[in-house]
Coordinates of C-alpha atoms in Angstrom, one line a residue:
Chain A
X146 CA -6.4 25.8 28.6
X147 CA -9.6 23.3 28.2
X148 CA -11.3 26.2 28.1
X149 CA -9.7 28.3 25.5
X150 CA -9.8 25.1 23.1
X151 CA -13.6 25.0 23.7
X152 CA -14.5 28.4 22.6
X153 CA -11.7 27.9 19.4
X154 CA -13.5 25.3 18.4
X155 CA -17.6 26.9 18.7
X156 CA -15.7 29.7 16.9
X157 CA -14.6 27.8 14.3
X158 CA -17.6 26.3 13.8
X159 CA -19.4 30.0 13.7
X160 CA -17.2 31.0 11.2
X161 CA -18.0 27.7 9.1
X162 CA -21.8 28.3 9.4
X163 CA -21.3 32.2 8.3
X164 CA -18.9 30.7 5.3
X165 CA -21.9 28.3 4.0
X166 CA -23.9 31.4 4.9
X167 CA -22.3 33.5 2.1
X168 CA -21.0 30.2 -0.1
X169 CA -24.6 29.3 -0.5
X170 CA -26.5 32.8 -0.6
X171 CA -24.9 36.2 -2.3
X172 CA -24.4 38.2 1.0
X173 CA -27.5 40.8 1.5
X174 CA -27.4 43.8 3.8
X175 CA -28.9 42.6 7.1
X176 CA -26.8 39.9 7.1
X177 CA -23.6 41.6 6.7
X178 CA -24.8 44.1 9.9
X179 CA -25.6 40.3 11.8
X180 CA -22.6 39.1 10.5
X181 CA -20.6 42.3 12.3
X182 CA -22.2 42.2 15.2
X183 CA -20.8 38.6 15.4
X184 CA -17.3 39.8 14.5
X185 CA -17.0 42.0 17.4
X186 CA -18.5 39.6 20.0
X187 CA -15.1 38.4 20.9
X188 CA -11.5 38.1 19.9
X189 CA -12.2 34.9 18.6
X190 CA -14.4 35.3 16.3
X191 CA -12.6 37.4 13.7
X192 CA -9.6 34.7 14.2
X193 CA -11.8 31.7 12.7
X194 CA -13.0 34.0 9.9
X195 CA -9.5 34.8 8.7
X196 CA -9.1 30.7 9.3
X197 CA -12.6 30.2 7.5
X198 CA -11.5 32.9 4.7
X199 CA -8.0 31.0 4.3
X200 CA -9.4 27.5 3.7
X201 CA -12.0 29.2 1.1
X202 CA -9.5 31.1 -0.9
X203 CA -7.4 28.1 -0.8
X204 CA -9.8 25.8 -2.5
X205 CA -10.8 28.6 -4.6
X206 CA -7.4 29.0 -6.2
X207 CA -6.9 25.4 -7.3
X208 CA -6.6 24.7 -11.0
X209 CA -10.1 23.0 -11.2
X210 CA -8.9 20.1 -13.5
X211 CA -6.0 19.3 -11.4
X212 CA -8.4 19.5 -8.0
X213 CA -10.7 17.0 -9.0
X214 CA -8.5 14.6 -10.8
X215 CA -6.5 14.6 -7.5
X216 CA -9.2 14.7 -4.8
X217 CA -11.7 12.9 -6.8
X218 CA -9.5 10.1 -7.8
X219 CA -10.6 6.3 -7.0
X220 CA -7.3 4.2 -6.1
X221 CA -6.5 1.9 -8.5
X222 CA -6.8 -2.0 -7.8
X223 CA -3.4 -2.5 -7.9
X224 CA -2.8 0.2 -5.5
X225 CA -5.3 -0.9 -2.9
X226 CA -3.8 -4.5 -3.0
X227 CA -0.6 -2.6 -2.5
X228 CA -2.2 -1.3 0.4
X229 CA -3.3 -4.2 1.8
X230 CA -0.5 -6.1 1.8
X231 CA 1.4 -3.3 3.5
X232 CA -1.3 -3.5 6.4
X233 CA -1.0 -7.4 6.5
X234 CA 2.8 -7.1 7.5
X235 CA 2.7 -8.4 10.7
X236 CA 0.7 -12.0 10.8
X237 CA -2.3 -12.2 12.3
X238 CA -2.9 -15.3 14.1
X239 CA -7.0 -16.4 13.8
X240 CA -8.5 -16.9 17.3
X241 CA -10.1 -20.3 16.1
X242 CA -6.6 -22.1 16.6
X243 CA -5.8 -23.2 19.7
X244 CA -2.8 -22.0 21.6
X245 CA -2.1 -19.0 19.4
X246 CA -1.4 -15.7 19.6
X247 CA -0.2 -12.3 17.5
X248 CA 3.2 -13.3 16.7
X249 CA 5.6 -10.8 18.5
X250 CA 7.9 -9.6 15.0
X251 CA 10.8 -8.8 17.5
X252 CA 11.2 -12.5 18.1
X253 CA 11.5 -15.1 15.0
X254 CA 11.9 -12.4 11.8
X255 CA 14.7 -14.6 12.1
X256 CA 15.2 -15.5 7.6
X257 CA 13.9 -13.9 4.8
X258 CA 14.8 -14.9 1.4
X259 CA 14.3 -13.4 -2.1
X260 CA 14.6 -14.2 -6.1
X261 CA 15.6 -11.9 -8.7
X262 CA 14.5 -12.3 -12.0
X263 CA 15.0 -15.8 -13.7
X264 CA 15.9 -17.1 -10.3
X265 CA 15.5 -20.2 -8.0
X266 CA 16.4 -20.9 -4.8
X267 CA 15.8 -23.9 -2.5
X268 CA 16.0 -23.4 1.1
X269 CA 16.4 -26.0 3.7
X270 CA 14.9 -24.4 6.7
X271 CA 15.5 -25.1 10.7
X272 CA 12.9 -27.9 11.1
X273 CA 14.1 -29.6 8.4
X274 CA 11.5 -28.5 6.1
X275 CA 12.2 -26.9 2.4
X276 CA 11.0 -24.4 0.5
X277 CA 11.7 -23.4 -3.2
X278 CA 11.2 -20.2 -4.3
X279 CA 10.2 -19.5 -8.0
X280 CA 11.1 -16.3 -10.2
X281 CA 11.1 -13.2 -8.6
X282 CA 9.8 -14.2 -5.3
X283 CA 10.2 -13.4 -1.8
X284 CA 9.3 -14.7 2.0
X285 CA 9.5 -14.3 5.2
X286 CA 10.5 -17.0 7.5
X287 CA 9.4 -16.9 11.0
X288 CA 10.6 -20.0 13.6
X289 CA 9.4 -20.2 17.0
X290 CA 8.1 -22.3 20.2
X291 CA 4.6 -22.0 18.9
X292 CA 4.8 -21.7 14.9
X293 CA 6.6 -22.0 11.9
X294 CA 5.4 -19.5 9.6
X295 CA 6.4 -18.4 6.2
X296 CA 5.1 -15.5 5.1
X297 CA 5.0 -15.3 0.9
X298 CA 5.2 -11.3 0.2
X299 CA 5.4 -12.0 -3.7
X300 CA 5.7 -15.2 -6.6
X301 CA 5.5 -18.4 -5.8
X302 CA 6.9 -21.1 -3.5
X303 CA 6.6 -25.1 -3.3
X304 CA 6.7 -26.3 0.1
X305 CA 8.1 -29.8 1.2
X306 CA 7.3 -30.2 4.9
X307 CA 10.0 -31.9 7.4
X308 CA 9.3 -35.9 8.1
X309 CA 10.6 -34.9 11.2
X310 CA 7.6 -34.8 14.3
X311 CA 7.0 -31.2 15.4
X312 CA 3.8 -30.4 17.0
X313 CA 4.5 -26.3 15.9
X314 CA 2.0 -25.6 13.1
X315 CA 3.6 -25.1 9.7
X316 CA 1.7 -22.2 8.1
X317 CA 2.1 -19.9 4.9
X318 CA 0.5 -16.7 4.8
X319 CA -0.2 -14.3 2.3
X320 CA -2.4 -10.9 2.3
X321 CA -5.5 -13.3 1.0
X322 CA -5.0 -15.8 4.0
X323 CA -3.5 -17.9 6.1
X324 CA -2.7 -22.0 5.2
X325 CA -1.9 -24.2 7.7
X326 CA 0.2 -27.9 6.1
X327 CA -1.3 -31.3 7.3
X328 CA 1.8 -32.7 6.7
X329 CA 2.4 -32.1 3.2
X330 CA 4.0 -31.5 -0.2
X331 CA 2.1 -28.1 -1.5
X332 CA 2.8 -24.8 -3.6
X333 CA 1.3 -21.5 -3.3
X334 CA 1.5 -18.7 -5.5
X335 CA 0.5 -14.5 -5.0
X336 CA -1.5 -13.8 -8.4
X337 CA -2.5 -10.3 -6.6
X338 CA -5.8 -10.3 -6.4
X339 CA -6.0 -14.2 -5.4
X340 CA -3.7 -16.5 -3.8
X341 CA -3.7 -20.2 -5.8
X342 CA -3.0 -23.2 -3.3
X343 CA -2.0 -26.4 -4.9
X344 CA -1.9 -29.4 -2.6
X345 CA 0.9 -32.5 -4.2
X346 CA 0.4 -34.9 -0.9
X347 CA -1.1 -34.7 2.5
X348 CA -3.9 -31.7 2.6
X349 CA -3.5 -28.0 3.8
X350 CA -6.4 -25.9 5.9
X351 CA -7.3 -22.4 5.0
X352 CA -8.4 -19.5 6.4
X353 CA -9.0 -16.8 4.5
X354 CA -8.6 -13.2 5.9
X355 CA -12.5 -13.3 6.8
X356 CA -12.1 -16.7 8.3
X357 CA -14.1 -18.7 5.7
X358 CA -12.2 -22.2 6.4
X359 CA -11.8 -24.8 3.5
X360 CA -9.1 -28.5 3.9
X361 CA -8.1 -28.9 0.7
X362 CA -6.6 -32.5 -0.1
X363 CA -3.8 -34.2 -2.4
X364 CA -4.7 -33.8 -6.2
X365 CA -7.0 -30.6 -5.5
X366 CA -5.5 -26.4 -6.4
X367 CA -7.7 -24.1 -5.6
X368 CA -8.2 -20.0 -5.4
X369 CA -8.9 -17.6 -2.8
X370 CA -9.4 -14.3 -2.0
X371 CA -10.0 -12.6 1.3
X372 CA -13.1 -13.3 1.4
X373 CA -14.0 -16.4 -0.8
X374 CA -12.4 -19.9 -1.7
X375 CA -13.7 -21.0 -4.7
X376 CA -14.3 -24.5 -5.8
X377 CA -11.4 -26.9 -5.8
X378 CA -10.6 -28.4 -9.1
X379 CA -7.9 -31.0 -9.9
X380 CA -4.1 -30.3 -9.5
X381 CA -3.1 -29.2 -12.9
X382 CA 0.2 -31.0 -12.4
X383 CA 2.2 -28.9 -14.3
X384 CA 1.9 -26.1 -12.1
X385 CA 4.9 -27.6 -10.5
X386 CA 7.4 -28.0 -13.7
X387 CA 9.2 -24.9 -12.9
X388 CA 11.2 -27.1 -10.3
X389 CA 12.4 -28.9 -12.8
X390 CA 13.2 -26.0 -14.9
X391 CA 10.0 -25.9 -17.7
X392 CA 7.2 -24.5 -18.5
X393 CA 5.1 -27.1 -20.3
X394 CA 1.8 -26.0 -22.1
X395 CA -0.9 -27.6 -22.7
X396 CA -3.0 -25.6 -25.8
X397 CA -2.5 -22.8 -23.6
X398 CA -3.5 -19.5 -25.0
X399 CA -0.3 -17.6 -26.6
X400 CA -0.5 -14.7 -24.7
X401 CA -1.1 -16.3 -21.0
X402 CA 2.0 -18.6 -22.5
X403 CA 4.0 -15.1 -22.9
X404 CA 2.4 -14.0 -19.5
X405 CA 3.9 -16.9 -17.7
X406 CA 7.4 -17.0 -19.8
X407 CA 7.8 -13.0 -18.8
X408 CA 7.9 -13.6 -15.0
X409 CA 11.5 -15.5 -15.9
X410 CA 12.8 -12.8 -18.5
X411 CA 14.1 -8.8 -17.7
X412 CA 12.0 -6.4 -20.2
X413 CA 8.8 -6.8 -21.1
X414 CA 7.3 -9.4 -23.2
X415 CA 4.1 -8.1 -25.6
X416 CA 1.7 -10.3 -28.1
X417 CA -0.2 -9.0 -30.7
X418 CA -3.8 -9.6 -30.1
X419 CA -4.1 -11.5 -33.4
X420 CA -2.0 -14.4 -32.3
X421 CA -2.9 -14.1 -28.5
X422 CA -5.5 -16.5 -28.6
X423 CA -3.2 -19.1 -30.3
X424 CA -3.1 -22.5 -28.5
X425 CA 0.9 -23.6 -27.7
X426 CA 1.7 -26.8 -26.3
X427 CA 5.5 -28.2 -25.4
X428 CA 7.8 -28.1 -22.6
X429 CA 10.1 -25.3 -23.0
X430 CA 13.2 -24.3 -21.0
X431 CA 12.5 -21.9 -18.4
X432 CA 16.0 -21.6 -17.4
X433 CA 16.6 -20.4 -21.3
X434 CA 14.1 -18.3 -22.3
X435 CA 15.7 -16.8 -25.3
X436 CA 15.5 -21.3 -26.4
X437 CA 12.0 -20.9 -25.3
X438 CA 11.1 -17.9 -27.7
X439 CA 12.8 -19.6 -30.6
X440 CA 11.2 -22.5 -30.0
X441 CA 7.7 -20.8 -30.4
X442 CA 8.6 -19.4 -33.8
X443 CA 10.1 -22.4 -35.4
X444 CA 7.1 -24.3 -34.3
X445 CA 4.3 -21.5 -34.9
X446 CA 3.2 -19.2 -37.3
X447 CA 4.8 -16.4 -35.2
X448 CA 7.9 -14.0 -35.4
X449 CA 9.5 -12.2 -32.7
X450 CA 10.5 -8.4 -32.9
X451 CA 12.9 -6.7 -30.5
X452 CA 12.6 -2.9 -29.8
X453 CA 14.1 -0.4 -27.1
X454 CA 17.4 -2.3 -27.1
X455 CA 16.3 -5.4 -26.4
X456 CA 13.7 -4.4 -23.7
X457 CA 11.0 -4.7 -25.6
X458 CA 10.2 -7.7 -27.7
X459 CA 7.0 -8.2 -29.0
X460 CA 5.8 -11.8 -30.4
X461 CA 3.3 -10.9 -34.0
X462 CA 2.4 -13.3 -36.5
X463 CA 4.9 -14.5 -39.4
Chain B
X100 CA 25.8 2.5 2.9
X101 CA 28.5 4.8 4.6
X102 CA 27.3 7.5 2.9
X103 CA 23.8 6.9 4.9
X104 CA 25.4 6.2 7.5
X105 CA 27.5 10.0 7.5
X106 CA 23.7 11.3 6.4
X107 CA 22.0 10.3 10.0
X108 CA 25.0 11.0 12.1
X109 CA 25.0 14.5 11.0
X110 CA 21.4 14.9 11.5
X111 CA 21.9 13.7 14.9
X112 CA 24.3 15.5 16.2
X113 CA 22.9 18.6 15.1
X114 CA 19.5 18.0 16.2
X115 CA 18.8 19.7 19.7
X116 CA 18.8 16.6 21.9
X117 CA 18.6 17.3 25.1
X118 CA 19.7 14.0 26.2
X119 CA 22.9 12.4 24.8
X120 CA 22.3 8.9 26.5
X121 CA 19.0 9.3 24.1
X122 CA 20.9 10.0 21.0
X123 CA 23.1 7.0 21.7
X124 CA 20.2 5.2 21.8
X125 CA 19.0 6.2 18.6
X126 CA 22.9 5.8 17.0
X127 CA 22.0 1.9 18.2
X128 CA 19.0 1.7 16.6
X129 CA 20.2 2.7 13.6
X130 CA 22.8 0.4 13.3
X131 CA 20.9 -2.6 14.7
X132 CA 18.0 -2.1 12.3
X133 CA 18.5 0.4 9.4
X134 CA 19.6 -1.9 7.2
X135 CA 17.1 -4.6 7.9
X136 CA 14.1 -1.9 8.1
X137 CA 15.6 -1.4 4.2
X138 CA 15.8 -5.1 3.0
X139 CA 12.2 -5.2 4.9
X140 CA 10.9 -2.4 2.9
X141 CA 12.4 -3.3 -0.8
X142 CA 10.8 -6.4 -0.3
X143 CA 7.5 -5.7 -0.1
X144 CA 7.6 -1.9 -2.7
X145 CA 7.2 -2.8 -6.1
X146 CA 9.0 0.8 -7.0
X147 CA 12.3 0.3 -4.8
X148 CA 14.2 2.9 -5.0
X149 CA 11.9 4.3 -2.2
X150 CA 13.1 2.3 0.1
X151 CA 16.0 4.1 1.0
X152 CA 14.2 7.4 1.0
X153 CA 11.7 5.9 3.3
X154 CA 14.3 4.4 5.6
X155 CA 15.6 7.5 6.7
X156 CA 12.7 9.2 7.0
X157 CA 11.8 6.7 9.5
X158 CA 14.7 7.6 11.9
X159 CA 14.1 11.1 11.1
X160 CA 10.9 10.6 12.2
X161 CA 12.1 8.8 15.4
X162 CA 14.7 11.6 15.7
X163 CA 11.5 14.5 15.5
X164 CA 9.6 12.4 18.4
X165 CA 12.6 12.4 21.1
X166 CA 12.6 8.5 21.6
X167 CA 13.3 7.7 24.9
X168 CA 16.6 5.4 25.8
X169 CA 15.4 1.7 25.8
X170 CA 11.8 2.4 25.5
X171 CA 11.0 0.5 22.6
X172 CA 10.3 -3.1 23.8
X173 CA 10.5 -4.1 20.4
X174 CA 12.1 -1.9 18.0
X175 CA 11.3 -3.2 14.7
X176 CA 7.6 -3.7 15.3
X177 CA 7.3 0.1 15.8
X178 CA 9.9 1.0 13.1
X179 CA 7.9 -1.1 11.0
X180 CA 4.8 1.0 11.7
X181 CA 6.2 4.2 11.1
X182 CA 8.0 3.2 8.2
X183 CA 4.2 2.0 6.8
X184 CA 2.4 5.0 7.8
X185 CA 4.9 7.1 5.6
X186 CA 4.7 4.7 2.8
X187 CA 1.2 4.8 2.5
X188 CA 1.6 8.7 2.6
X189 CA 4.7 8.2 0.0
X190 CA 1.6 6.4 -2.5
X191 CA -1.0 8.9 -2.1
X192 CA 1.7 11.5 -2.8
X193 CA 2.4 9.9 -6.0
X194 CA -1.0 9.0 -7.5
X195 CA -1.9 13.1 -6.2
X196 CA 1.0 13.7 -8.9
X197 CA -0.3 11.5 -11.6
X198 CA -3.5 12.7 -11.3
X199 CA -2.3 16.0 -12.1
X200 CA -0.1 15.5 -14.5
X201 CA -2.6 13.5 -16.6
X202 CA -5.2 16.3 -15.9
X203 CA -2.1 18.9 -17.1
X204 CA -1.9 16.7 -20.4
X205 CA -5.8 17.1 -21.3
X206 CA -5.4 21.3 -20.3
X207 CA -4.6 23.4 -23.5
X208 CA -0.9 24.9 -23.4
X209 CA -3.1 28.4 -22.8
X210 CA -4.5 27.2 -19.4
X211 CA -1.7 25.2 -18.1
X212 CA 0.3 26.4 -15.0
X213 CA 3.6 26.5 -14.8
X214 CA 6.5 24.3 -13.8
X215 CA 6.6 25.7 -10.5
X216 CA 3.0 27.2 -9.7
X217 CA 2.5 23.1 -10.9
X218 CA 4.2 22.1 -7.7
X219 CA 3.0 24.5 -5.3
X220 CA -0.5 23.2 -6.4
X221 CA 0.8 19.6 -6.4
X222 CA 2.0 20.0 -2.5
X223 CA -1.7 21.8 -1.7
X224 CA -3.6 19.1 -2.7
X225 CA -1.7 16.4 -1.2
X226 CA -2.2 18.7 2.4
X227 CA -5.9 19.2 1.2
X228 CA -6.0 15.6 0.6
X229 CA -4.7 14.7 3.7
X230 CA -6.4 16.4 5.7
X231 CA -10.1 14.6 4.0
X232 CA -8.4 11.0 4.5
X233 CA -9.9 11.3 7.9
X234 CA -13.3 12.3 7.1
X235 CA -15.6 9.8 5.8
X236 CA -16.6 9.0 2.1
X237 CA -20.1 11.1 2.2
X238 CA -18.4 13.9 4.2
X239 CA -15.7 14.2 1.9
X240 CA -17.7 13.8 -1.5
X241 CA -20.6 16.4 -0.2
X242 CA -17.4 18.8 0.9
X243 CA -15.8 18.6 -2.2
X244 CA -18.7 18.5 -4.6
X245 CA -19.5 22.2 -3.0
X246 CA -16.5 23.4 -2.9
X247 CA -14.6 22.2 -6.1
X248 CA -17.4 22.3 -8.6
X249 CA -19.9 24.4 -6.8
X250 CA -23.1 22.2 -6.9
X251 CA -25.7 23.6 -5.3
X252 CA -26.6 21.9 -1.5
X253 CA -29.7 20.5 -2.7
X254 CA -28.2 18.9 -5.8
X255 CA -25.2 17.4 -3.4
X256 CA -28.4 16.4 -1.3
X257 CA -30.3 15.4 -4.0
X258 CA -26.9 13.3 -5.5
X259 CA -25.9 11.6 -2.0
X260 CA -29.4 10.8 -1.4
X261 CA -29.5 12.1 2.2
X262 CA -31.4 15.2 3.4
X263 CA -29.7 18.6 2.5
X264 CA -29.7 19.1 6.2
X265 CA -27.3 16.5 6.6
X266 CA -25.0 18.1 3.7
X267 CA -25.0 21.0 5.1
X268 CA -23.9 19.2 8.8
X269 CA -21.1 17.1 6.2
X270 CA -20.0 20.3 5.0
X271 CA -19.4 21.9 8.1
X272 CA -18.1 19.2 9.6
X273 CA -14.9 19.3 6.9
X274 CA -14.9 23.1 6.9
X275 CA -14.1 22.8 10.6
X276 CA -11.8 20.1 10.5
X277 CA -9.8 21.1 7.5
X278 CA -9.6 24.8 9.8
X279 CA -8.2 22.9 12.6
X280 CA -6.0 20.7 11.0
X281 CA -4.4 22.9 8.2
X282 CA -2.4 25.8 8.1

């Protein structure tokens, strides 16, 4: 049997060698007589060439536009974070902490919990620890002997540790890293190609998916990716209004305001590059976005305009 | 969800199963872990309404191997893996699509194929394009810059920056494995 695979396999590459042969160089007489003599040499032989032959006619008979945009295509950002997160399903514990190992997903996927559009939820979890998730969120929870893990697969979360002693590691991971709470009052949010950690009280440990490992501290956010933390800079403090049901601005830019509003509204929210860069400050209702949209153009010099039955409602200047 | 659930059963009791204690075994883990493997999956897919599609193609999948009774220590770890493996290949299927239906768009009305030659070329490439995923980048580049837009070796050579002996080892090297590994 080993056998048989062996000479299948110099066949076919024979038969790949003649195919450059003829791909490369129009086929001339002594070749073709060469190229014969190889054909009868076995009963092999003729079988990769009708293989060889196959493949050739194959690629010959694709559309040539529709070949290359397909096998030429580069994957999109967004479709090799996609990716990525898929691969980071199961958490991977980093050697560098003692006492740890690759959780066992059989054991301990034991809550998960997810938000809808416009939705909040608070969760008190087993250890007495709670967890708020933000629009359109969703987690993992993951209790055992050794950790408590919450794994953030999309939005954003705030984090309240338990009072309560327990010498199980409290950790949040997302496909950028891995967080580990020194006791603490934090919130994390997915922005795709980064994960933002804000620290509220206590400090939280990082390690990113390379293992570059950064303690941020009370009053610090910062970003990371896998491979990089940047530089902490003070805890915007608004970052944490949507618990209390706002989004307040501070001469943020119009169209990251609309960007932000969006994640709490169905349909899609557009702004007309003209006012984009317009600077809105307030606190406006999260949990009433339609208030929060007529709030913007009673105070601005902008009008709203709703299209595709109501899915589409763009924000242009009065 | 009973209409799933009516969708395996049949499958299962039509596939050629050797063993019934091993299509009971399958029946459980169906109903243990279909509908989690489904929550699991809608999670984490932006476009959802795979999730359902991919579910059962998971225990089809398990169905195709011949799982044995009780020999999956820990069922939803592996269901988990298959269930990403065919995700991933779910993806690639659809960006092949877009690709070609945005190359279709640019083609004059004169050249384009039709409806249904547009398919059959659609499912070639994604085999075609499976079968490259294995080779690496400068193996697969050199192999398809001869064979989709007929550059000369030297010029691949010449573009990769490696010797043209080396493009011509790339492009036997994919000839060979697209031979063995496609039909």
């Amino acid at each position: 049997m080993k056998n048989n695979n062996l000479l299948t396999r110099r066949a076919l590459e024979e038969a790949a060698e003649w195919l450059m042969h003829f791909q490369d160089q129009p086929p001339i007489a002594q070749n073709n007589t060469e190229f014969q003599r190889w054909l009868d040499a076995n009963q092999d032989n003729p079988r990769a060439w009708q293989k060889a032959e196959q493949l050739a006619g194959r690629m010959q008979q694709l559309p040539p536009a529709m070949a290359q945009a397909a096998l030429n295509r580069a994957d999109s950002p967004a479709r090799r974070d996609a990716i990525k997160r898929l691969v980071l399903m199961i958490a991977l514990v980093p050697a560098g902490w003692a006492g740890w190992r690759h959780i066992r997903p059989q054991m301990g996927w034991m809550t998960d919990a997810s938000t809808a559009t416009g939705e909040q939820r608070q969760l008190r979890i087993q250890d007495g620890s709670v967890v708020t998730l933000n629009t359109d969120s969703a987690i993992d929870i993951h209790l055992d002997q050794q950790r408590r893990l919450i794994h953030l697969l999309r939005g954003e979360i705030n984090i309240q540790t338990s009072d309560r002693a327990d010498s199980r590691p409290f950790l949040v991971q997302t496909s950028h890293g891995l967080m580990r709470a020194l006791g603490t009052v934090f919130s994390v949010r997915d922005h795709g190609e980064f994960t933002r950690l804000a620290v509220h009280e206590g400090a939280v440990e990082i390690q990113t998916v390379s293992k570059t490992v950064q303690v941020i501290q009370a009053g610090q956010q910062v970003d990371f990716t896998p491979k990089h933390i940047a530089h902490p800079t003070t805890l915007d403090t608004s970052i944490n209004n949507w618990l209390k049901g706002m989004l307040v601005a501070n001469a943020m830019p119009l169209g990251l305001f609309c960007t932000e509003l969006n994640r709490y509204r169905a349909g899609r929210l557009r702004v007309d590059p003209a006012v984009a860069e317009l600077p809105v400050s307030g606190a406006f209702p999260l949990t009433n976005p339609v208030q929060a949209l007529s709030m913007l153009t009673s105070t601005y010099p902008v009008r709203v305009e709703q299209s595709l039955f109501g899915l589409l409602t763009t924000i242009l200047p009065k | 969800m009973q209409y799933i659930l009516i969708n395996i059963n049949f499958i299962i009791y039509n596939a050629a199963m050797s063993d019934t204690a091993n299509s009971q075994y399958l029946h459980t883990l169906y109903f243990d872990h279909s509908s989690w493997l489904h929550g699991w999956l809608w999670r984490r897919l932006e476009c959802r309404d795979t999730a359902a599609d991919i579910t059962q193609d998971t225990f089809v999948r398990l169905l195709r191997q011949d799982v044995e009774k009780d020999s999956l220590r820990e069922p939803r770890a592996f269901l988990t893996q298959v269930a990403r493996g065919l995700v991933i290949n779910h993806w690639r299927r659809c960006d092949i699509e877009r690709a070609c239906l945005e190359a279709l768009a640019h083609l004059p009305a004169s050249e384009a194929p039709s409806p249904e030659s547009c398919q059959l070329v659609m499912e070639s490439l994604y085999q075609i394009d499976s079968a490259l995923q294995a080779l690496p980048d400068p193996v697969r580049c050199a192999f398809l810059m001869a064979q989709l837009e007929g550059i000369k070796y030297k010029d691949i050579a010449q573009r990769l920056e490696v010797a043209e002996i080396t493009v011509k080892r790339y492009i036997k090297r994919a000839l060979v494995h697209c031979m063995m590994v496609l039909d």
